One Martini backbone bead per residue (centre of mass of N, CA, C, O) as a GRO file, in nm:
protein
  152
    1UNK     BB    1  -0.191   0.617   0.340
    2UNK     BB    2  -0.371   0.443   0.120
    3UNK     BB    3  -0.305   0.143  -0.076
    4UNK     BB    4  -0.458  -0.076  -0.357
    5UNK     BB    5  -0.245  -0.256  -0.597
    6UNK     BB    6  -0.494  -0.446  -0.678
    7UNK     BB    7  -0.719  -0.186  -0.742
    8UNK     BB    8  -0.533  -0.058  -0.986
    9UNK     BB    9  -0.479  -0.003  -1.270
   10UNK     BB   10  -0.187   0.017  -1.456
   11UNK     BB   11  -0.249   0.318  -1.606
   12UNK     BB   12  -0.285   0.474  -1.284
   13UNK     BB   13  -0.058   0.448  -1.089
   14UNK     BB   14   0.147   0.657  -1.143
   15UNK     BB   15  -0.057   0.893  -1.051
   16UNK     BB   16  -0.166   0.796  -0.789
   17UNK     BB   17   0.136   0.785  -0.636
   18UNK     BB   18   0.292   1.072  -0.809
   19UNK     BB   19   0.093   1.261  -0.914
   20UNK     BB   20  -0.039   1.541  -1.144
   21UNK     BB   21   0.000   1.758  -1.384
   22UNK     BB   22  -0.132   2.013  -1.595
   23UNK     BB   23  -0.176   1.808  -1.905
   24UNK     BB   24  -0.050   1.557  -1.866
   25UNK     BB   25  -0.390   1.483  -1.983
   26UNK     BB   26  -0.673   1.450  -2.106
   27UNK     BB   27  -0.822   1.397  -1.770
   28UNK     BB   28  -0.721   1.613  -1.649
   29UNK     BB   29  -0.654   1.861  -1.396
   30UNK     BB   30  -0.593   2.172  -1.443
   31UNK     BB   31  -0.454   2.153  -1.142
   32UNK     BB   32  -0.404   1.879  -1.054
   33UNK     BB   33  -0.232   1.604  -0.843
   34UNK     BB   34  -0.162   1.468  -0.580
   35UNK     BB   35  -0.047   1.218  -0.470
   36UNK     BB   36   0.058   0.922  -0.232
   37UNK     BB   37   0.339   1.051  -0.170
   38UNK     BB   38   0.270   1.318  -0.099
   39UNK     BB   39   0.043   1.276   0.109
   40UNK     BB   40   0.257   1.142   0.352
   41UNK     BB   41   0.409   1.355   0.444
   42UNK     BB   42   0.517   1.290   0.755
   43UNK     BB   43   0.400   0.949   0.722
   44UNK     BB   44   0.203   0.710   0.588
   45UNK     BB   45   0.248   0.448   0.396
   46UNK     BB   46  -0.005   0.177   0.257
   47UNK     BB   47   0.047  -0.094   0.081
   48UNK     BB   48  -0.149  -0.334  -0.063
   49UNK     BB   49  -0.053  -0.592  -0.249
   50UNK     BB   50   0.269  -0.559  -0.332
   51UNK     BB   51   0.245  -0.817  -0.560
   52UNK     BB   52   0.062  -0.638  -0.766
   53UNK     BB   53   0.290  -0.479  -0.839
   54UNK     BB   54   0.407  -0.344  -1.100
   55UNK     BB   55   0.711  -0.418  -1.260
   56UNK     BB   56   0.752  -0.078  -1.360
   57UNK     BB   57   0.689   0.066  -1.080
   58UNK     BB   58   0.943  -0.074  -0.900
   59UNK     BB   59   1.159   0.126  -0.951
   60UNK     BB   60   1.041   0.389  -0.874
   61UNK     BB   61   0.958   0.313  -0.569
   62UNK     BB   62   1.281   0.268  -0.494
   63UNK     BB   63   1.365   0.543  -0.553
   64UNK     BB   64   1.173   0.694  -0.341
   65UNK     BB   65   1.321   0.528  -0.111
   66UNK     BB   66   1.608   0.639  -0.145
   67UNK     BB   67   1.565   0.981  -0.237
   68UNK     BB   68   1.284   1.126  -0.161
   69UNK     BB   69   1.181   1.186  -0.433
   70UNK     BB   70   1.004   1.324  -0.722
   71UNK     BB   71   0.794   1.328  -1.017
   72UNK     BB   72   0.543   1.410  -1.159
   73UNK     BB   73   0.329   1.363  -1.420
   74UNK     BB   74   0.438   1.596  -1.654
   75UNK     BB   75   0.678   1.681  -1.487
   76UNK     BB   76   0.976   1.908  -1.336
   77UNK     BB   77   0.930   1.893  -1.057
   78UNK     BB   78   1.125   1.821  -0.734
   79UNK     BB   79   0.990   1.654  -0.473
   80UNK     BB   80   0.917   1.609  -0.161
   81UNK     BB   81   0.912   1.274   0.073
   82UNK     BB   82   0.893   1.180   0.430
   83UNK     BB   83   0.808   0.864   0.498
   84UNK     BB   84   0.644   0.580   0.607
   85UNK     BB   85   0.670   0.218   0.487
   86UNK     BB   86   0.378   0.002   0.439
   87UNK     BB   87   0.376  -0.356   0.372
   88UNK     BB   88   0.149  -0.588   0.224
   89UNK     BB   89   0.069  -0.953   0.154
   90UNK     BB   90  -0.059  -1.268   0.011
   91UNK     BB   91   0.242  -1.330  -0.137
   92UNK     BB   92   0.512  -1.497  -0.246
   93UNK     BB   93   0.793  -1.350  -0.317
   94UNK     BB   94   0.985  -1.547  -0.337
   95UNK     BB   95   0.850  -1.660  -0.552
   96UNK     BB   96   0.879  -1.360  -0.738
   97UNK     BB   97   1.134  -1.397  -0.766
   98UNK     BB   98   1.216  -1.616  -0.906
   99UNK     BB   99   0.998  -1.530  -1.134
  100UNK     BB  100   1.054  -1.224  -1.237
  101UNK     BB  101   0.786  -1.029  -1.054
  102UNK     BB  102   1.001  -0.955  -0.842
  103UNK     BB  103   1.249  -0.716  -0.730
  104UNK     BB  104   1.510  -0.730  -0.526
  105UNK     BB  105   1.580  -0.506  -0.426
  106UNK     BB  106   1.281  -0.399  -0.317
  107UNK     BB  107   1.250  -0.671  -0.133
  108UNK     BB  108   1.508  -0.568   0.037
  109UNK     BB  109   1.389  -0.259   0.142
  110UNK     BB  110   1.142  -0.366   0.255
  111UNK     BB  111   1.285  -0.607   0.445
  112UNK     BB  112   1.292  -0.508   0.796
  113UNK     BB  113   1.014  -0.621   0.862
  114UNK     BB  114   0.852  -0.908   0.971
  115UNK     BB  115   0.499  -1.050   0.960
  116UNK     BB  116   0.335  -1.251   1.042
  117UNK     BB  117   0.030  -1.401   0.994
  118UNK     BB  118  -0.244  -1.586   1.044
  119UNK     BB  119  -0.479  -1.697   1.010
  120UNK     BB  120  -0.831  -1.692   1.131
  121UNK     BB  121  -0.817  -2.041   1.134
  122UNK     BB  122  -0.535  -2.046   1.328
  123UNK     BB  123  -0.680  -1.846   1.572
  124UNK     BB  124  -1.005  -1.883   1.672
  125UNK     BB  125  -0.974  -1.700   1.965
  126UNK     BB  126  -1.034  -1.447   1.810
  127UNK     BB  127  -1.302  -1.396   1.672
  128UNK     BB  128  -1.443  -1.288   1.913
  129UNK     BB  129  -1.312  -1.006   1.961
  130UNK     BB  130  -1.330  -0.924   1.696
  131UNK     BB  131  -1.666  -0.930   1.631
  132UNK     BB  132  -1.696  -0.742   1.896
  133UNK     BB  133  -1.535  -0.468   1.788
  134UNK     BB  134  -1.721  -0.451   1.534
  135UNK     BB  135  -2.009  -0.412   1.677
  136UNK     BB  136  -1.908  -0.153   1.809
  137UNK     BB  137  -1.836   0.007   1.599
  138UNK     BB  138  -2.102  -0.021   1.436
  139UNK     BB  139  -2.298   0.061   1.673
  140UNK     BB  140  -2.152   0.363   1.674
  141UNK     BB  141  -2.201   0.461   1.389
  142UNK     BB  142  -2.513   0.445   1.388
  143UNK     BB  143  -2.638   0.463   1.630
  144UNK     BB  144  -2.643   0.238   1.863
  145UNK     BB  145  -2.634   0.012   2.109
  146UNK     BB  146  -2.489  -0.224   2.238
  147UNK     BB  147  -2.344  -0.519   2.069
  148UNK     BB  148  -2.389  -0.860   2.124
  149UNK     BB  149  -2.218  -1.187   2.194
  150UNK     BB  150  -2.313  -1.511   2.254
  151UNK     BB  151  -2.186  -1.813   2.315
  152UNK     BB  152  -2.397  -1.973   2.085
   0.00000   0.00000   0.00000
């Protein structure tokens, strides 16, 4: 399950991340929704943009980190989800640390194998066969020919 956290309004996130029982709100689903934590039960959740995510939202996500549980917003019943979390910024968190607007608990509970990726400015090198692997992509998508790119 893929979540980007730059791109949720701030009062929807906690629907969309712990998902919502029926009457939850006045626009939600008769039926109730799963989040993005309860689909991603035996799988990978990745967080994107995780220095985005709301200050309020940082202590929820800890606690279902630490104890694999939460309850769906207007629920009472306790859920279970064992999943993988995988989160990337392209923010200085240790500088939102000093900030308080990145909470220590969670930044050293995410911090547990750090990869560094420069962009891709810094390894000219890759352009090229990353532009081919997405042409092939793409002109697989398409039911197209494969396209190629001439060195010049």
């Amino acid at each position: 399950m893929r979540v980007n956290c730059a791109a949720i309004p701030r009062e929807l996130f906690e629907s969309e991340l712990f998902g919502y029982d029926k009457g939850a709100f006045t626009s939600a689903k008769a039926t109730g929704k799963p989040g993005k934590i309860e689909l991603a039960h035996h799988g990978s959740l990745f967080l994107d943009e995780i220095g985005d995510l709301p200050l309020e939202m940082q202590p929820k996500l800890l606690r279902v980190l630490e104890e694999k549980d939460f309850e769906r917003v207007g629920g009472t019943e306790l859920l279970k989800s064992d999943f993988r979390l995988l989160a990337a910024t392209n923010h200085n968190l240790e500088d939102m640390l000093e900030e308080k607007r990145f909470r220590t608990d969670l930044f050293y509970r995410l911090n547990v194998i750090t990869l560094q990726i420069p962009p891709l400015r810094e390894r000219r090198e890759d352009i090229l066969p990353i532009a081919t692997h997405l042409l092939k992509q793409i002109a697989n998508d398409c039911g197209m020919p494969e396209v190629s790119i001439s060195p010049e």
